[in-house]
Coordinates of C-alpha atoms and ligand atoms in Angstrom, one line a residue:
M11 CA 75.3 125.7 60.7
P12 CA 74.1 121.8 60.1
E13 CA 71.3 121.4 61.3
I14 CA 71.5 119.0 64.3
R15 CA 69.1 116.6 64.3
S16 CA 68.6 113.7 67.1
T17 CA 67.1 110.3 66.3
P18 CA 63.8 109.5 68.2
T19 CA 63.5 107.9 70.4
P20 CA 60.7 104.9 70.0
P21 CA 57.9 105.5 72.7
S22 CA 58.1 103.8 75.6
T23 CA 56.3 102.0 78.6
G24 CA 59.2 102.3 80.6
G25 CA 59.9 98.0 80.5
R26 CA 56.3 97.3 82.0
L27 CA 54.1 95.0 80.1
V28 CA 50.7 96.6 79.1
Y29 CA 46.8 96.0 77.1
A30 CA 44.3 98.2 76.2
V31 CA 41.3 96.6 75.0
G32 CA 38.9 99.0 72.9
D33 CA 35.4 99.9 73.1
V34 CA 32.8 96.6 74.5
H35 CA 29.6 98.1 73.9
G36 CA 27.8 95.1 75.1
Y37 CA 29.9 92.1 73.4
A38 CA 30.8 90.1 76.6
A39 CA 31.0 86.7 74.2
A40 CA 34.0 88.5 72.1
L41 CA 35.8 90.4 75.2
K42 CA 35.9 86.6 76.7
A43 CA 37.2 85.2 73.8
L44 CA 40.0 88.0 73.5
L45 CA 40.9 88.6 77.6
A46 CA 42.1 84.2 77.4
D47 CA 44.4 85.6 74.1
I48 CA 45.9 88.8 77.2
A49 CA 45.8 86.3 79.6
R50 CA 47.5 83.1 78.1
D51 CA 50.2 85.9 76.3
A52 CA 50.5 87.2 80.2
E53 CA 51.9 84.1 81.4
A54 CA 53.4 83.3 78.3
S55 CA 55.7 86.9 78.8
R56 CA 56.2 86.5 81.9
P57 CA 56.9 89.6 83.6
A58 CA 59.4 91.0 86.2
E59 CA 55.9 93.0 87.4
T60 CA 52.0 92.1 87.2
P61 CA 50.5 93.8 84.0
L62 CA 48.5 96.1 83.6
L63 CA 45.4 95.9 81.5
V64 CA 43.9 99.0 81.2
F65 CA 39.8 99.5 80.0
V66 CA 39.8 101.6 77.6
G67 CA 35.8 103.0 78.7
D68 CA 32.4 102.5 76.5
Y69 CA 30.9 98.9 77.8
V70 CA 27.3 99.3 77.9
D71 CA 25.2 100.1 75.0
R72 CA 24.8 98.9 71.3
G73 CA 25.5 95.0 71.7
P74 CA 23.9 92.2 73.5
D75 CA 25.1 91.9 76.9
S76 CA 26.1 94.7 79.2
R77 CA 25.6 93.7 82.3
G78 CA 28.0 90.9 81.1
V79 CA 31.0 93.1 80.0
I80 CA 31.3 94.7 83.7
D81 CA 30.5 91.5 85.4
L82 CA 34.0 90.2 83.5
I83 CA 35.6 93.8 83.6
L84 CA 35.0 92.8 87.8
E85 CA 35.6 89.2 87.7
T86 CA 39.4 89.7 85.9
E87 CA 40.2 92.1 88.4
A88 CA 39.4 89.9 91.3
S89 CA 41.8 87.1 89.5
G90 CA 44.4 88.6 90.9
R91 CA 46.2 88.2 87.5
F92 CA 46.6 92.1 85.9
E93 CA 46.8 95.2 87.5
V94 CA 42.7 96.3 86.3
V95 CA 42.6 100.7 85.6
A96 CA 39.1 100.5 83.8
L97 CA 38.7 103.9 81.8
K98 CA 35.1 106.1 82.0
G99 CA 32.9 106.5 78.6
N100 CA 31.0 108.9 77.6
H101 CA 27.8 105.5 77.3
E102 CA 28.8 105.4 81.4
D103 CA 28.4 108.8 81.9
A104 CA 25.5 109.2 80.1
L105 CA 24.9 105.5 82.5
L106 CA 25.3 107.5 85.4
R107 CA 23.2 110.4 84.1
F108 CA 20.0 107.8 84.0
L109 CA 20.3 105.9 86.8
E110 CA 20.2 110.0 89.2
E111 CA 18.4 111.1 86.3
P112 CA 14.1 110.3 85.1
A113 CA 13.8 113.4 83.1
Y114 CA 17.0 112.1 81.2
A115 CA 15.0 108.6 80.2
S116 CA 13.3 108.4 77.3
S117 CA 16.6 110.5 75.3
W118 CA 18.5 107.4 77.0
I119 CA 16.5 104.6 76.3
G120 CA 16.0 105.4 72.9
N121 CA 19.4 106.3 71.6
W122 CA 21.5 104.3 73.6
G123 CA 20.5 102.0 76.7
E124 CA 17.9 99.8 75.1
T125 CA 20.6 96.4 74.9
T126 CA 21.3 98.2 78.0
I127 CA 18.2 98.1 80.2
I128 CA 17.7 94.6 79.0
S129 CA 20.5 92.8 80.1
Y130 CA 19.4 93.8 83.8
G131 CA 16.3 92.5 82.9
I132 CA 14.2 95.3 82.3
V133 CA 11.6 95.4 79.6
P134 CA 12.3 98.9 77.5
P135 CA 9.1 101.0 77.3
E136 CA 8.2 102.9 73.8
P137 CA 10.6 105.5 73.7
H138 CA 8.3 107.9 73.5
D139 CA 6.4 107.5 76.4
T140 CA 7.9 109.6 78.6
A141 CA 6.0 108.0 81.8
A142 CA 6.9 104.5 80.8
C143 CA 10.7 105.4 80.4
E144 CA 10.2 106.7 84.0
R145 CA 9.1 103.8 85.2
A146 CA 11.1 102.2 83.7
Q147 CA 14.7 104.4 84.7
A148 CA 13.4 103.6 88.9
R149 CA 13.2 99.7 87.9
F150 CA 16.7 99.9 87.4
A151 CA 18.1 102.2 89.0
A152 CA 16.7 99.3 92.1
A153 CA 17.5 96.0 90.4
F154 CA 20.9 97.7 88.8
P155 CA 24.0 95.9 90.9
E156 CA 26.0 98.0 93.9
G157 CA 28.4 96.3 92.5
H158 CA 28.4 97.9 89.5
R159 CA 27.4 100.9 90.6
A160 CA 30.7 101.0 92.9
F161 CA 32.7 99.8 89.4
L162 CA 31.3 103.0 87.6
G163 CA 31.6 105.2 90.4
R164 CA 35.8 105.0 90.5
L165 CA 35.7 104.6 86.9
A166 CA 39.9 106.7 85.7
L167 CA 39.0 109.5 83.4
Q168 CA 43.0 108.2 82.4
Q169 CA 46.1 106.4 83.0
T170 CA 49.7 107.3 81.9
V171 CA 52.5 104.9 81.0
G172 CA 56.3 106.0 80.4
D173 CA 55.1 107.5 77.5
Y174 CA 51.5 106.3 76.5
L175 CA 48.3 107.8 78.0
F176 CA 45.4 105.9 78.2
V177 CA 42.2 108.2 77.3
H178 CA 38.3 106.8 76.0
A179 CA 38.0 109.6 73.5
G180 CA 41.6 112.0 73.2
V181 CA 42.6 115.1 74.4
R182 CA 41.5 118.3 73.0
P183 CA 44.9 120.0 71.2
G184 CA 46.7 122.6 72.5
V185 CA 46.2 122.0 76.3
A186 CA 48.1 120.0 78.9
L187 CA 47.6 117.5 79.6
D188 CA 47.2 117.8 83.2
A189 CA 45.1 120.0 82.1
Q190 CA 41.7 118.3 80.5
I191 CA 38.3 118.2 80.9
P192 CA 36.5 115.5 81.5
R193 CA 34.3 116.1 78.8
D194 CA 37.2 116.1 76.1
L195 CA 38.6 113.4 77.7
M196 CA 35.7 110.7 77.1
W197 CA 33.8 113.2 74.8
I198 CA 36.1 115.0 71.6
R199 CA 36.0 113.4 68.6
Y200 CA 37.5 116.0 65.2
D201 CA 39.9 117.9 67.2
F202 CA 41.6 115.2 68.0
L203 CA 41.6 113.0 65.4
E204 CA 42.1 115.5 63.1
C205 CA 45.3 116.9 65.0
A206 CA 49.0 115.7 63.9
D207 CA 49.9 117.7 67.0
D208 CA 53.1 115.6 69.7
F209 CA 50.6 116.0 72.5
G210 CA 53.4 115.1 75.4
K211 CA 52.2 111.1 75.0
V212 CA 51.4 109.0 72.4
V213 CA 47.6 108.6 73.2
V214 CA 45.4 105.4 73.5
H215 CA 42.1 105.4 73.3
G216 CA 38.5 104.8 71.7
H217 CA 35.4 106.0 71.1
T218 CA 35.6 106.8 67.3
P219 CA 35.0 103.5 65.4
S220 CA 38.0 103.3 62.7
A221 CA 36.7 99.8 60.7
G222 CA 37.6 96.8 61.7
R223 CA 42.0 97.6 62.3
P224 CA 43.2 99.8 64.8
E225 CA 44.9 103.1 63.3
I226 CA 47.8 104.3 63.5
K227 CA 49.9 107.7 64.2
A228 CA 53.1 109.6 64.8
N229 CA 51.2 110.7 68.2
R230 CA 47.7 108.2 68.7
I231 CA 46.9 105.0 67.9
N232 CA 42.9 104.0 68.1
I233 CA 41.6 100.6 69.3
D234 CA 37.7 101.1 68.7
T235 CA 37.9 98.5 65.5
G236 CA 34.0 99.3 65.8
V237 CA 32.6 95.6 67.4
Y238 CA 28.5 96.2 66.0
F239 CA 28.9 97.2 63.2
T240 CA 33.0 94.4 62.7
G241 CA 32.6 92.2 64.9
L242 CA 36.0 92.9 65.6
L243 CA 37.1 93.8 69.2
T244 CA 40.6 94.5 69.5
A245 CA 43.2 95.4 71.9
V246 CA 46.7 96.7 72.7
R247 CA 49.9 95.0 73.6
L248 CA 52.5 96.6 75.1
E249 CA 56.6 96.3 77.0
G250 CA 58.7 98.3 75.8
E251 CA 59.4 99.8 72.7
T252 CA 57.4 96.8 71.5
R253 CA 53.6 97.4 69.8
R254 CA 51.6 94.6 68.8
F255 CA 48.0 93.4 68.1
I256 CA 45.7 91.3 69.0
Q257 CA 42.1 90.7 68.2
A258 CA 38.8 88.4 68.6
G259 CA 36.6 87.8 66.6
V260 CA 31.6 88.2 68.1
Ligands
MN307 MN1 32.8 106.5 73.1

């Protein structure tokens, strides 16, 4: 019997115009430039339906203006030009923990949070000074805007559009997409990255930087181009079966 092979259908959004923005990490100026390009592109594309704009998470830490990044996402949402879906990255997961847990302050400030607390007007303490870190945590929690707290509270873990699944980090191979746990969606790396299996959807993700250019595989698209060391922030534009990348520099 000859083997019957069907031609694989390219993944599609089902027609919808979708943009997904990679890990921003405090680079508000790059995000502003990228969003301006996306807005121009969306206008020129004349989509039948409001375009979807997905942010794959990791808005804060590393770069100089975490606060400005969240403000920009909230402004974009308020403009009504896009349906905005903001996903939760592991850095937002950690920031939420810092807001609740003084005992986590020293470790978070020492590893990740210093530039973030500075962007909210708090002078960073010496990370090894536990008491000073706990005082900074209390000041930060008091200064943290209500609108930003609400934003962190409503971040999504995943979004599906047609043949695409958008997540921050990835999915656990061998586990059904509807049975994935939040920790994997926000934190997984190599078990996901090294897996060539068909996950059932093409996974659009960030989290593990691919230096300067997006990484395109049959089963996933990595749009984290490591803005904090490459200076390049990347978005993917998907419409029907078409796929294109848009980049902005720091
Ligand atoms: Mn991440």
